[in-house]
DNA sequence: TTTT
DNA sequence: TTTT
């Protein structure tokens, strides 16, 4: 059925990139999403929402986002159940991101981390840096398999 | 910041209507939302997502929805933390619904529960039954305070 | 940037399947989406929104949906400009659907058109009918290239 | 039925604030929303989407947003039909915004226009400037009628 | 556990 | 008619 979540918030910490046993990249981070209304005491309230990103975007996110950065996430809400070390069933909610937009650096583009040293041992960023000045991590990872709606005229 | 969730699924049980200490109506239910893709074994997977509805819609939902019914929910994702009886902090995710649509009865309208007896002691349904044949619970609760965009011409 | 549209409504007519010069399938239809609030005169108002679906889903939609059916569309809003036969520039808005859900037949599944004759000359439906009883047109077209988030364990 | 649109883009021009005959404030502007994928020639494509905002938010938007600013819009897609001066029926699509977020000034807050002179003859901004340092135009206009879900404990 |  |  339908399951769509759209969020804008700030990373509470640097994203963490890991790999599954199959070698698939997965990045996770937490987004602090301020509620649009304060409570009766005028206190701002915030939802801390866990985000998971897979594959190419996982690596782009790990490379370009860091703590405090603002991002938009477009994905689906997933409830995962696992057993913790006490044998108790724990339910966690997370948003599986299909798209992640970086929102507060540059004007329409995104600048990479300064990265004087390699970002992380597990992180293998694309060796050839993007030649596009306004490199767009939401866009590029799929540039090879462009679907027809971006490429073909409508026949009507 | 932005926080928007849209779901379509089926109620796993009848909704539960309660009241806060202030007398505000709150209804909760769980929506079974099938993932759009089965896993590698061809098994259908489902996310069970808790929904909370407030005020007038709480009463409408409690009156018109029941176990197995299909509904669309439009709201925001909230992460609530509370202490359980063991003194442990528990985080629960729930969707605070701003709109709930009933999807699988009638053609565009919604029929009420047959309700031979009162639905519940705590439930005080509107005493005057809606005269509109195709009563629409998403719409009606707010018919009194119609905002201008439903009522006025654009000045351009 | 972000562009996300979610709609539920009814088809105003049977969907039309066409092909681009490249042979890509494209289906278009109009969704009647009732506004959630009537106007001051109590008249229900409706937005008629054009939808475009590409590739495999185009054929599934053309085969399974027809006039009057209820559907959910998840996509993006596109403003297309073209010149009409009078040489005037015309702007049309349409929603490019990434997902289409069929909402008012069966319980979670969808039944095919009875289709005693071929639906249309241009329509070439999959010759082998789906063996799954509860065939799900939102899901199936992509069953071959399952992304890891439906198939692999999270490494944390 | 359900009708939800979420957009992030940049204003192509300063917003225009007008008033209906009833004196209701309405602001309109166009959002340039870049598509997430370039076309086959590598050209970035953009949808120019008209936005309409009503009442208090209309005035806040007119006061705080201007050409080039990035904003997130959460609303519904409306197709309006009117007759132009040639007597032809014209259909226009616009997004009626329920929420507008300002995205590229400050860190979580928003700064007002410098506004050495009054922004516009028709614009009557609130005479008392907000005392909150990090004034949030998405939030504040409704601070008086706080719904219970921002103010009350859940009874479970 | 948390962001500005 | 268009934004970065």
Coordinates of C-alpha atoms (C1' of nucleotides) in Angstrom, one line a residue:
Chain A
X1 CA 0.0 0.0 0.0
X2 CA 1.1 3.6 0.1
X3 CA 3.8 4.7 2.5
X4 CA 5.4 8.1 2.0
X5 CA 7.4 10.3 4.4
X6 CA 8.9 13.7 3.8
X7 CA 11.1 15.3 6.4
X8 CA 13.3 18.4 6.7
X9 CA 15.7 18.6 9.7
X10 CA 19.3 18.6 10.9
X11 CA 21.7 15.8 11.4
X12 CA 22.3 15.2 15.1
X13 CA 25.7 13.6 14.3
X14 CA 27.8 12.6 11.4
X15 CA 26.2 9.8 9.3
X16 CA 27.6 6.3 9.8
X17 CA 28.3 4.2 6.7
X18 CA 28.4 0.4 7.0
X19 CA 28.2 -2.6 4.7
X20 CA 25.9 -5.6 4.8
X21 CA 27.4 -9.1 4.5
X22 CA 26.6 -8.9 0.8
X23 CA 28.8 -5.7 0.6
X24 CA 25.9 -3.4 0.2
X25 CA 26.4 0.1 1.5
X26 CA 24.0 1.4 4.2
X27 CA 24.2 4.8 5.9
X28 CA 22.3 5.7 9.0
X29 CA 21.8 9.0 10.7
X30 CA 19.3 10.8 13.0
X31 CA 17.4 13.8 11.8
X32 CA 16.3 16.4 14.4
X33 CA 12.9 17.6 13.1
X34 CA 11.5 20.6 15.0
X35 CA 7.8 20.5 15.4
X36 CA 6.1 23.4 13.7
X37 CA 4.4 24.5 16.9
X38 CA 5.9 25.0 20.4
X39 CA 4.0 23.6 23.3
X40 CA 1.9 25.6 25.8
X41 CA 5.1 26.6 27.7
X42 CA 6.6 28.0 24.5
X43 CA 9.2 25.2 24.4
X44 CA 10.2 24.1 21.0
X45 CA 9.8 20.3 20.6
X46 CA 11.8 18.1 18.3
X47 CA 11.3 14.6 16.9
X48 CA 14.6 12.6 16.5
X49 CA 14.0 10.4 13.5
X50 CA 16.3 7.6 12.4
X51 CA 17.1 7.5 8.7
X52 CA 18.5 4.7 6.6
X53 CA 19.9 5.1 3.1
X54 CA 21.0 2.3 0.8
X55 CA 23.5 1.8 -2.0
X56 CA 25.0 4.6 -4.0
X57 CA 23.2 7.3 -2.0
X58 CA 24.5 5.8 1.2
X59 CA 28.0 6.6 0.1
X60 CA 27.1 10.1 -1.2
X61 CA 25.4 10.9 2.1
X62 CA 28.3 9.7 4.2
X63 CA 30.6 11.8 2.1
X64 CA 28.7 15.0 1.9
X65 CA 26.6 15.3 5.0
X66 CA 27.7 15.9 8.6
X67 CA 26.4 16.9 12.0
X68 CA 24.3 20.0 12.0
X69 CA 23.7 20.0 8.3
X70 CA 20.1 20.5 7.1
X71 CA 18.7 17.9 4.8
X72 CA 15.4 16.8 3.2
X73 CA 14.5 13.1 3.2
X74 CA 11.9 11.5 1.0
X75 CA 11.2 7.9 1.8
X76 CA 9.0 5.4 3.6
X77 CA 8.3 4.6 7.3
X78 CA 9.4 1.2 8.4
X79 CA 8.8 -0.6 11.7
X80 CA 11.5 -3.1 12.4
X81 CA 11.4 -5.6 15.2
X82 CA 14.4 -7.2 16.7
X83 CA 15.4 -9.0 19.9
X84 CA 17.9 -7.1 22.1
X85 CA 20.6 -8.6 24.3
X86 CA 18.0 -9.2 27.1
X87 CA 15.8 -11.2 24.8
X88 CA 13.2 -8.6 24.6
X89 CA 11.5 -7.7 21.4
X90 CA 12.2 -4.1 20.5
X91 CA 10.4 -2.2 17.9
X92 CA 12.2 0.6 16.1
X93 CA 10.8 3.0 13.6
X94 CA 13.1 4.3 10.8
X95 CA 12.6 6.1 7.6
X96 CA 14.1 4.3 4.6
X97 CA 15.2 7.2 2.4
X98 CA 14.7 7.0 -1.4
X99 CA 16.0 10.6 -1.8
X100 CA 18.2 12.8 0.4
X101 CA 18.7 16.5 -0.4
X102 CA 21.4 18.7 1.1
X103 CA 19.9 22.0 2.0
X104 CA 22.2 24.5 3.6
X105 CA 25.4 24.7 1.7
X106 CA 26.0 26.6 -1.5
X107 CA 23.3 27.9 -3.8
X108 CA 21.6 25.0 -5.4
X109 CA 24.7 22.9 -5.4
X110 CA 26.6 21.1 -2.7
X111 CA 30.2 21.3 -1.6
X112 CA 32.1 18.3 -0.5
X113 CA 33.5 17.8 3.0
X114 CA 37.0 19.4 3.1
X115 CA 38.3 15.9 4.0
X116 CA 42.0 16.5 4.6
X117 CA 42.2 12.8 5.4
X118 CA 40.0 10.0 4.2
X119 CA 36.6 10.3 5.8
X120 CA 36.6 6.7 7.2
X121 CA 38.3 3.4 6.7
X122 CA 35.1 1.8 5.5
X123 CA 34.2 4.6 3.2
X124 CA 35.4 4.2 -0.3
X125 CA 34.4 7.4 -2.1
X126 CA 34.4 7.6 -5.8
X127 CA 38.1 8.0 -6.7
X128 CA 37.3 10.3 -9.6
X129 CA 35.9 13.5 -8.2
X130 CA 32.8 14.8 -10.0
X131 CA 33.7 17.3 -12.7
X132 CA 30.4 19.0 -12.5
X133 CA 30.9 22.2 -10.5
X134 CA 27.4 22.0 -9.0
X135 CA 27.6 18.3 -8.2
X136 CA 24.2 17.1 -7.0
X137 CA 24.3 14.0 -4.8
X138 CA 20.5 13.5 -5.1
X139 CA 20.8 13.3 -8.8
X140 CA 24.1 11.8 -9.9
X141 CA 24.1 8.3 -8.5
X142 CA 21.6 7.2 -11.1
X143 CA 22.7 9.2 -14.1
X144 CA 23.5 6.1 -16.0
X145 CA 20.0 4.6 -16.1
X146 CA 17.9 7.6 -17.0
X147 CA 14.2 6.6 -17.1
X148 CA 12.2 7.7 -20.2
X149 CA 10.2 10.5 -18.5
X150 CA 13.4 12.5 -18.3
X151 CA 14.5 11.8 -21.8
X152 CA 11.6 11.3 -24.2
X153 CA 8.8 13.4 -25.5
X154 CA 5.2 12.6 -24.6
X155 CA 3.4 11.2 -27.6
X156 CA 0.4 13.6 -27.1
Chain B
X1 CA 10.6 22.0 10.0
X2 CA 8.7 19.8 7.5
X3 CA 7.3 16.5 8.6
X4 CA 4.7 14.8 6.5
X5 CA 3.5 11.2 6.4
X6 CA 0.9 9.7 4.1
X7 CA -0.2 6.1 4.5
X8 CA -2.7 3.7 3.2
X9 CA -3.4 0.5 5.0
X10 CA -5.9 -1.5 7.0
X11 CA -6.9 -1.3 10.7
X12 CA -5.6 -4.3 12.7
X13 CA -8.3 -3.8 15.3
X14 CA -11.2 -1.5 16.1
X15 CA -10.0 2.0 17.0
X16 CA -9.9 3.0 20.7
X17 CA -11.4 6.3 21.7
X18 CA -10.2 7.9 25.0
X19 CA -10.2 11.3 26.6
X20 CA -7.4 13.4 28.1
X21 CA -7.8 14.9 31.5
X22 CA -9.0 18.0 29.7
X23 CA -11.7 16.1 28.1
X24 CA -10.2 16.1 24.6
X25 CA -11.0 13.1 22.5
X26 CA -8.1 11.0 21.2
X27 CA -8.4 7.9 19.1
X28 CA -5.6 5.4 18.4
X29 CA -5.4 2.5 16.1
X30 CA -2.8 0.5 14.2
X31 CA -2.6 0.5 10.4
X32 CA -1.1 -2.5 8.6
X33 CA 0.7 -1.1 5.7
X34 CA 1.9 -3.7 3.2
X35 CA 5.3 -2.9 1.7
X36 CA 5.1 -2.5 -2.0
X37 CA 7.7 -5.2 -2.7
X38 CA 7.9 -8.7 -1.3
X39 CA 11.2 -9.9 0.0
X40 CA 13.5 -12.3 -1.8
X41 CA 11.4 -15.3 -0.6
X42 CA 8.3 -13.7 -2.1
X43 CA 6.9 -13.1 1.3
X44 CA 4.7 -10.0 1.7
X45 CA 6.0 -7.7 4.4
X46 CA 3.9 -5.3 6.5
X47 CA 4.7 -2.3 8.7
X48 CA 2.3 -2.0 11.7
X49 CA 2.1 1.8 12.3
X50 CA 0.4 3.4 15.3
X51 CA -1.9 6.3 14.5
X52 CA -3.3 8.9 16.8
X53 CA -6.2 11.2 15.9
X54 CA -7.4 14.2 18.0
X55 CA -10.6 16.1 18.7
X56 CA -13.6 15.8 16.3
X57 CA -11.9 13.5 13.9
X58 CA -11.1 11.2 16.9
X59 CA -14.9 10.7 17.4
X60 CA -15.6 10.3 13.7
X61 CA -12.9 7.7 13.3
X62 CA -14.1 5.8 16.4
X63 CA -17.6 5.8 15.0
X64 CA -17.0 4.9 11.4
X65 CA -13.8 2.8 11.2
X66 CA -13.3 -0.7 12.4
X67 CA -11.0 -3.7 12.2
X68 CA -10.1 -4.6 8.6
X69 CA -11.3 -1.3 7.0
X70 CA -8.9 0.4 4.6
X71 CA -8.0 4.0 5.4
X72 CA -5.6 6.7 4.2
X73 CA -3.9 8.8 6.8
X74 CA -2.2 12.2 6.3
X75 CA -0.2 13.4 9.2
X76 CA 3.2 13.8 10.8
X77 CA 5.7 11.3 12.4
X78 CA 6.2 11.8 16.1
X79 CA 8.7 10.1 18.3
X80 CA 7.5 10.0 21.9
X81 CA 9.6 8.9 24.9
X82 CA 8.1 7.6 28.1
X83 CA 9.1 5.5 31.1
X84 CA 7.6 2.1 31.3
X85 CA 6.7 0.2 34.6
X86 CA 10.3 -1.0 34.8
X87 CA 11.6 2.5 34.8
X88 CA 13.0 2.1 31.3
X89 CA 12.8 4.8 28.7
X90 CA 10.8 3.6 25.8
X91 CA 10.7 5.3 22.4
X92 CA 7.5 4.9 20.4
X93 CA 6.9 6.2 16.9
X94 CA 3.4 7.2 16.0
X95 CA 1.7 9.2 13.2
X96 CA -0.4 12.0 14.4
X97 CA -3.1 12.1 11.8
X98 CA -4.4 15.4 10.5
X99 CA -6.7 13.7 8.0
X100 CA -8.2 10.2 7.9
X101 CA -10.0 9.0 4.8
X102 CA -12.2 5.9 4.8
X103 CA -11.5 3.9 1.6
X104 CA -13.4 0.8 1.1
X105 CA -17.1 1.3 1.7
X106 CA -19.5 2.8 -0.9
X107 CA -18.4 5.0 -3.8
X108 CA -16.8 8.1 -2.5
X109 CA -19.0 8.2 0.5
X110 CA -18.8 6.3 3.8
X111 CA -21.5 4.4 5.6
X112 CA -21.7 4.4 9.3
X113 CA -21.4 1.4 11.5
X114 CA -24.7 -0.4 11.8
X115 CA -24.3 0.1 15.5
X116 CA -27.4 -1.6 16.9
X117 CA -26.1 -0.7 20.4
X118 CA -24.0 2.3 21.3
X119 CA -20.5 1.8 20.1
X120 CA -18.9 2.5 23.5
X121 CA -19.6 4.1 26.8
X122 CA -17.0 6.8 26.3
X123 CA -18.0 7.5 22.8
X124 CA -20.5 10.3 22.5
X125 CA -21.4 10.5 18.8
X126 CA -23.1 13.6 17.4
X127 CA -26.7 13.3 18.5
X128 CA -28.1 14.7 15.3
X129 CA -27.2 12.2 12.5
X130 CA -25.7 13.7 9.3
X131 CA -28.5 14.5 6.8
X132 CA -26.1 14.1 3.9
X133 CA -26.5 10.7 2.5
X134 CA -22.8 10.4 1.5
X135 CA -21.5 11.7 4.8
X136 CA -17.8 12.3 4.6
X137 CA -16.0 12.2 7.9
X138 CA -12.8 13.7 6.6
X139 CA -14.7 16.8 5.6
X140 CA -17.7 17.4 7.9
X141 CA -16.1 18.0 11.3
X142 CA -14.8 21.4 10.3
X143 CA -17.7 22.6 8.1
X144 CA -18.3 25.4 10.5
X145 CA -15.0 27.2 10.2
X146 CA -14.5 27.1 6.5
X147 CA -11.2 28.8 5.5
X148 CA -11.2 31.4 2.7
X149 CA -9.6 29.2 0.1
X150 CA -12.7 27.1 -0.1
X151 CA -15.0 30.0 -0.1
X152 CA -13.6 33.1 -1.9
X153 CA -12.5 34.0 -5.3
X154 CA -8.8 34.6 -6.0
X155 CA -8.3 38.4 -6.7
X156 CA -6.2 37.6 -9.8
Chain C
X1 CA 14.9 19.8 -5.5
X2 CA 12.0 18.0 -3.8
X3 CA 8.8 17.5 -5.7
X4 CA 6.3 15.0 -4.3
X5 CA 2.6 14.6 -5.0
X6 CA 0.2 12.1 -3.5
X7 CA -3.4 11.9 -4.7
X8 CA -6.4 9.7 -4.2
X9 CA -9.3 10.0 -6.7
X10 CA -11.3 8.3 -9.4
X11 CA -10.6 7.9 -13.1
X12 CA -12.8 10.1 -15.2
X13 CA -12.4 7.8 -18.2
X14 CA -10.5 4.7 -19.2
X15 CA -6.7 5.2 -19.3
X16 CA -5.1 5.7 -22.7
X17 CA -1.9 3.7 -23.5
X18 CA 0.4 5.1 -26.2
X19 CA 4.0 4.5 -27.2
X20 CA 6.8 7.0 -27.8
X21 CA 8.9 6.9 -31.0
X22 CA 11.3 4.9 -29.0
X23 CA 8.6 2.3 -28.2
X24 CA 8.3 3.3 -24.6
X25 CA 4.8 2.8 -23.1
X26 CA 3.1 5.8 -21.6
X27 CA -0.4 5.8 -20.1
X28 CA -2.4 8.9 -19.3
X29 CA -5.6 9.4 -17.4
X30 CA -7.4 12.0 -15.4
X31 CA -8.1 11.6 -11.7
X32 CA -11.1 13.4 -10.2
X33 CA -10.0 14.4 -6.7
X34 CA -12.7 15.7 -4.5
X35 CA -11.7 18.6 -2.3
X36 CA -12.0 17.7 1.4
X37 CA -14.3 20.6 2.1
X38 CA -17.3 21.8 0.2
X39 CA -17.6 25.5 -0.6
X40 CA -19.9 27.9 1.2
X41 CA -22.9 26.7 -0.8
X42 CA -22.3 23.2 0.3
X43 CA -21.2 22.2 -3.2
X44 CA -18.6 19.5 -3.4
X45 CA -15.6 20.7 -5.5
X46 CA -13.3 18.5 -7.5
X47 CA -9.9 18.9 -9.1
X48 CA -9.4 17.1 -12.3
X49 CA -5.7 16.2 -12.4
X50 CA -3.9 14.6 -15.4
X51 CA -1.6 11.7 -14.6
X52 CA 1.1 10.2 -16.8
X53 CA 2.6 6.8 -16.1
X54 CA 5.7 5.3 -17.9
X55 CA 7.0 1.9 -18.8
X56 CA 5.9 -1.3 -17.2
X57 CA 3.4 0.4 -14.9
X58 CA 1.9 2.1 -18.0
X59 CA 0.8 -1.2 -19.3
X60 CA -0.4 -2.5 -15.9
X61 CA -2.5 0.6 -15.4
X62 CA -4.0 0.4 -18.9
X63 CA -4.9 -3.2 -18.3
X64 CA -6.3 -3.0 -14.8
X65 CA -7.8 0.4 -14.3
X66 CA -10.9 1.8 -15.9
X67 CA -13.3 4.7 -15.6
X68 CA -14.7 5.2 -12.2
X69 CA -12.1 3.1 -10.4
X70 CA -10.4 4.6 -7.3
X71 CA -6.7 4.9 -7.3
X72 CA -3.8 6.4 -5.3
X73 CA -1.0 8.1 -7.2
X74 CA 2.4 8.9 -5.8
X75 CA 4.6 11.0 -8.1
X76 CA 5.8 14.5 -9.0
X77 CA 4.2 17.6 -10.4
X78 CA 5.4 18.6 -13.8
X79 CA 4.6 21.8 -15.8
X80 CA 5.0 21.1 -19.5
X81 CA 4.9 23.9 -22.1
X82 CA 4.0 23.2 -25.7
X83 CA 2.7 25.1 -28.7
X84 CA -0.9 24.4 -29.8
X85 CA -2.2 24.5 -33.4
X86 CA -2.8 28.2 -33.1
X87 CA 0.9 28.8 -32.3
X88 CA 0.1 29.7 -28.7
X89 CA 2.2 28.5 -25.8
X90 CA 0.1 26.4 -23.5
X91 CA 1.2 25.3 -20.1
X92 CA -0.2 22.0 -18.8
X93 CA 0.3 20.6 -15.3
X94 CA 0.5 16.8 -14.9
X95 CA 1.5 14.4 -12.3
X96 CA 4.2 11.9 -13.4
X97 CA 3.3 8.9 -11.4
X98 CA 6.0 6.7 -9.9
X99 CA 3.5 4.5 -8.2
X100 CA -0.2 3.8 -8.8
X101 CA -2.3 1.8 -6.4
X102 CA -5.7 0.3 -7.3
X103 CA -8.0 0.9 -4.3
X104 CA -11.6 -0.4 -4.7
X105 CA -11.5 -3.9 -5.9
X106 CA -10.9 -6.9 -3.6
X107 CA -9.2 -6.9 -0.3
X108 CA -5.6 -5.7 -0.8
X109 CA -5.4 -7.4 -4.2
X110 CA -6.7 -6.3 -7.6
X111 CA -8.7 -8.2 -10.1
X112 CA -8.0 -7.8 -13.8
X113 CA -10.4 -6.5 -16.3
X114 CA -12.7 -9.2 -17.5
X115 CA -11.5 -8.3 -21.0
X116 CA -13.4 -10.7 -23.3
X117 CA -11.7 -9.0 -26.2
X118 CA -8.3 -7.4 -26.3
X119 CA -8.4 -4.1 -24.4
X120 CA -7.0 -2.1 -27.3
X121 CA -5.0 -2.5 -30.5
X122 CA -2.0 -0.7 -29.1
X123 CA -2.1 -2.5 -25.8
X124 CA 0.1 -5.5 -25.6
X125 CA -0.6 -7.0 -22.2
X126 CA 1.8 -9.6 -20.8
X127 CA 0.8 -12.8 -22.5
X128 CA 1.4 -15.0 -19.4
X129 CA -1.2 -14.0 -16.8
X130 CA 0.1 -13.5 -13.3
X131 CA -0.1 -16.7 -11.3
X132 CA -0.4 -14.8 -8.0
X133 CA -4.0 -14.8 -7.0
X134 CA -3.7 -11.4 -5.4
X135 CA -1.8 -9.8 -8.2
X136 CA -0.5 -6.4 -7.2
X137 CA 0.3 -4.1 -10.1
X138 CA 2.1 -1.6 -7.9
X139 CA 4.6 -4.3 -6.9
X140 CA 5.1 -6.9 -9.5
X141 CA 6.6 -4.9 -12.5
X142 CA 9.9 -4.6 -10.7
X143 CA 10.1 -7.9 -8.9
X144 CA 13.2 -8.9 -10.8
X145 CA 15.5 -6.0 -9.6
X146 CA 14.7 -6.1 -5.9
X147 CA 16.8 -3.4 -4.1
X148 CA 18.7 -4.5 -1.0
X149 CA 16.4 -2.8 1.5
X150 CA 13.7 -5.4 0.7
X151 CA 16.1 -8.3 0.9
X152 CA 19.0 -7.7 3.3
X153 CA 19.4 -7.4 7.0
X154 CA 20.6 -4.1 8.4
X155 CA 24.2 -4.5 9.8
X156 CA 23.2 -2.8 13.1
Chain D
X1 CA -10.1 12.6 -1.2
X2 CA -6.4 12.9 -0.5
X3 CA -4.4 15.6 -2.2
X4 CA -1.0 16.4 -0.9
X5 CA 2.0 18.2 -2.5
X6 CA 5.4 18.9 -1.0
X7 CA 7.9 21.1 -2.9
X8 CA 11.3 22.6 -2.3
X9 CA 12.5 25.3 -4.7
X10 CA 13.4 29.0 -5.2
X11 CA 11.2 32.0 -5.7
X12 CA 11.4 33.3 -9.3
X13 CA 10.3 36.8 -8.1
X14 CA 9.2 38.6 -5.0
X15 CA 5.8 37.3 -3.7
X16 CA 2.7 39.4 -4.4
X17 CA 0.3 40.1 -1.6
X18 CA -3.3 41.0 -2.5
X19 CA -6.7 41.1 -0.8
X20 CA -10.0 39.5 -1.8
X21 CA -13.2 41.6 -1.7
X22 CA -13.7 40.2 1.8
X23 CA -10.4 41.6 2.8
X24 CA -8.7 38.2 3.1
X25 CA -4.9 38.3 2.4
X26 CA -3.6 36.1 -0.4
X27 CA -0.1 35.9 -1.5
X28 CA 1.1 34.3 -4.8
X29 CA 4.5 33.4 -6.1
X30 CA 6.2 31.0 -8.4
X31 CA 8.6 28.3 -7.2
X32 CA 11.4 27.1 -9.5
X33 CA 11.7 23.4 -8.7
X34 CA 14.7 21.8 -10.4
X35 CA 14.0 18.2 -11.5
X36 CA 16.2 15.7 -9.7
X37 CA 17.6 14.4 -13.0
X38 CA 18.9 16.2 -16.0
X39 CA 17.7 15.1 -19.4
X40 CA 19.8 13.1 -21.9
X41 CA 21.7 16.2 -22.9
X42 CA 22.7 16.9 -19.4
X43 CA 20.5 19.9 -19.2
X44 CA 18.9 20.7 -15.9
X45 CA 15.2 21.0 -16.2
X46 CA 12.9 23.0 -14.0
X47 CA 9.2 23.1 -13.2
X48 CA 7.8 26.6 -12.5
X49 CA 5.0 26.0 -10.1
X50 CA 2.5 28.7 -8.9
X51 CA 1.8 28.8 -5.2
X52 CA -1.0 30.5 -3.4
X53 CA -1.0 31.2 0.4
X54 CA -3.9 32.5 2.4
X55 CA -4.6 34.6 5.5
X56 CA -1.9 35.1 8.1
X57 CA 0.7 33.1 6.3
X58 CA 0.1 35.2 3.2
X59 CA 1.3 38.2 5.1
X60 CA 4.3 36.4 6.7
X61 CA 5.4 35.1 3.3
X62 CA 5.1 38.5 1.7
X63 CA 7.1 40.0 4.4
X64 CA 9.9 37.4 4.7
X65 CA 10.4 35.8 1.3
X66 CA 11.8 37.3 -1.8
X67 CA 13.2 36.4 -5.2
X68 CA 15.8 33.7 -5.1
X69 CA 15.0 32.5 -1.6
X70 CA 14.6 28.8 -1.1
X71 CA 11.4 27.6 0.5
X72 CA 9.5 24.4 1.2
X73 CA 5.8 24.3 0.5
X74 CA 3.3 21.8 1.9
X75 CA -0.1 22.0 0.4
X76 CA -2.6 20.7 -2.2
X77 CA -2.8 20.8 -6.0
X78 CA -5.7 22.7 -7.3
X79 CA -6.9 23.0 -10.9
X80 CA -8.7 26.3 -11.5
X81 CA -10.6 27.1 -14.6
X82 CA -11.4 30.7 -15.7
X83 CA -12.3 32.5 -18.9
X84 CA -9.6 34.8 -20.2
X85 CA -10.2 38.1 -22.1
X86 CA -10.7 36.1 -25.4
X87 CA -13.5 34.2 -23.8
X88 CA -11.4 31.0 -23.8
X89 CA -11.5 28.7 -20.9
X90 CA -8.0 28.4 -19.3
X91 CA -7.0 25.8 -16.8
X92 CA -4.3 26.8 -14.4
X93 CA -2.7 24.5 -11.8
X94 CA -1.6 26.0 -8.5
X95 CA -0.5 24.7 -5.2
X96 CA -2.5 26.0 -2.3
X97 CA 0.0 26.1 0.5
X98 CA -0.9 25.1 4.0
X99 CA 2.6 25.5 5.2
X100 CA 5.6 27.5 3.9
X101 CA 9.1 27.0 5.3
X102 CA 12.0 29.5 4.7
X103 CA 15.1 27.5 4.0
X104 CA 18.2 29.4 3.3
X105 CA 18.6 32.2 5.8
X106 CA 20.0 31.8 9.3
X107 CA 20.3 28.6 11.2
X108 CA 16.9 27.3 11.9
X109 CA 15.4 30.8 12.3
X110 CA 14.5 33.4 9.7
X111 CA 15.5 37.0 9.4
X112 CA 13.1 39.6 8.2
X113 CA 13.6 41.7 5.1
X114 CA 15.7 44.7 5.9
X115 CA 12.8 46.8 4.7
X116 CA 14.0 50.3 5.0
X117 CA 10.7 51.4 3.5
X118 CA 7.4 49.7 3.8
X119 CA 7.4 46.6 1.6
X120 CA 4.3 47.6 -0.3
X121 CA 1.3 49.9 -0.1
X122 CA -1.1 47.0 0.3
X123 CA 1.0 45.1 2.8
X124 CA 0.0 45.8 6.4
X125 CA 2.6 43.8 8.4
X126 CA 1.9 43.2 12.1
X127 CA 2.8 46.5 13.8
X128 CA 4.3 44.8 16.8
X129 CA 7.5 43.0 15.7
X130 CA 7.9 39.5 17.0
X131 CA 10.0 39.5 20.2
X132 CA 11.3 36.0 19.6
X133 CA 14.8 36.2 18.2
X134 CA 14.4 33.2 16.0
X135 CA 11.0 34.1 14.7
X136 CA 9.5 31.3 12.8
X137 CA 6.8 32.3 10.3
X138 CA 5.6 28.7 9.8
X139 CA 4.9 28.5 13.4
X140 CA 3.9 31.8 14.9
X141 CA 0.7 32.8 13.0
X142 CA -1.3 30.2 14.8
X143 CA 0.3 30.3 18.2
X144 CA -3.0 31.5 19.8
X145 CA -5.1 28.5 18.9
X146 CA -2.8 25.6 19.8
X147 CA -4.4 22.2 19.1
X148 CA -4.3 19.6 21.9
X149 CA -1.7 17.4 20.2
X150 CA 0.9 20.1 21.0
X151 CA -0.2 20.7 24.5
X152 CA -1.7 17.7 26.1
X153 CA -0.5 14.3 27.3
X154 CA -1.8 11.2 25.6
X155 CA -4.0 9.2 27.9
X156 CA -2.1 6.0 27.2
Chain E
dT1 C1' 22.3 10.0 23.0
dT2 C1' 20.8 14.3 20.1
dT3 C1' 20.4 19.4 15.6
dT4 C1' 20.2 25.1 14.9
Chain F
dT1 C1' 7.9 35.6 -17.6
dT2 C1' 11.1 32.8 -14.4
dT3 C1' 15.2 30.6 -9.3
dT4 C1' 20.6 29.0 -7.8

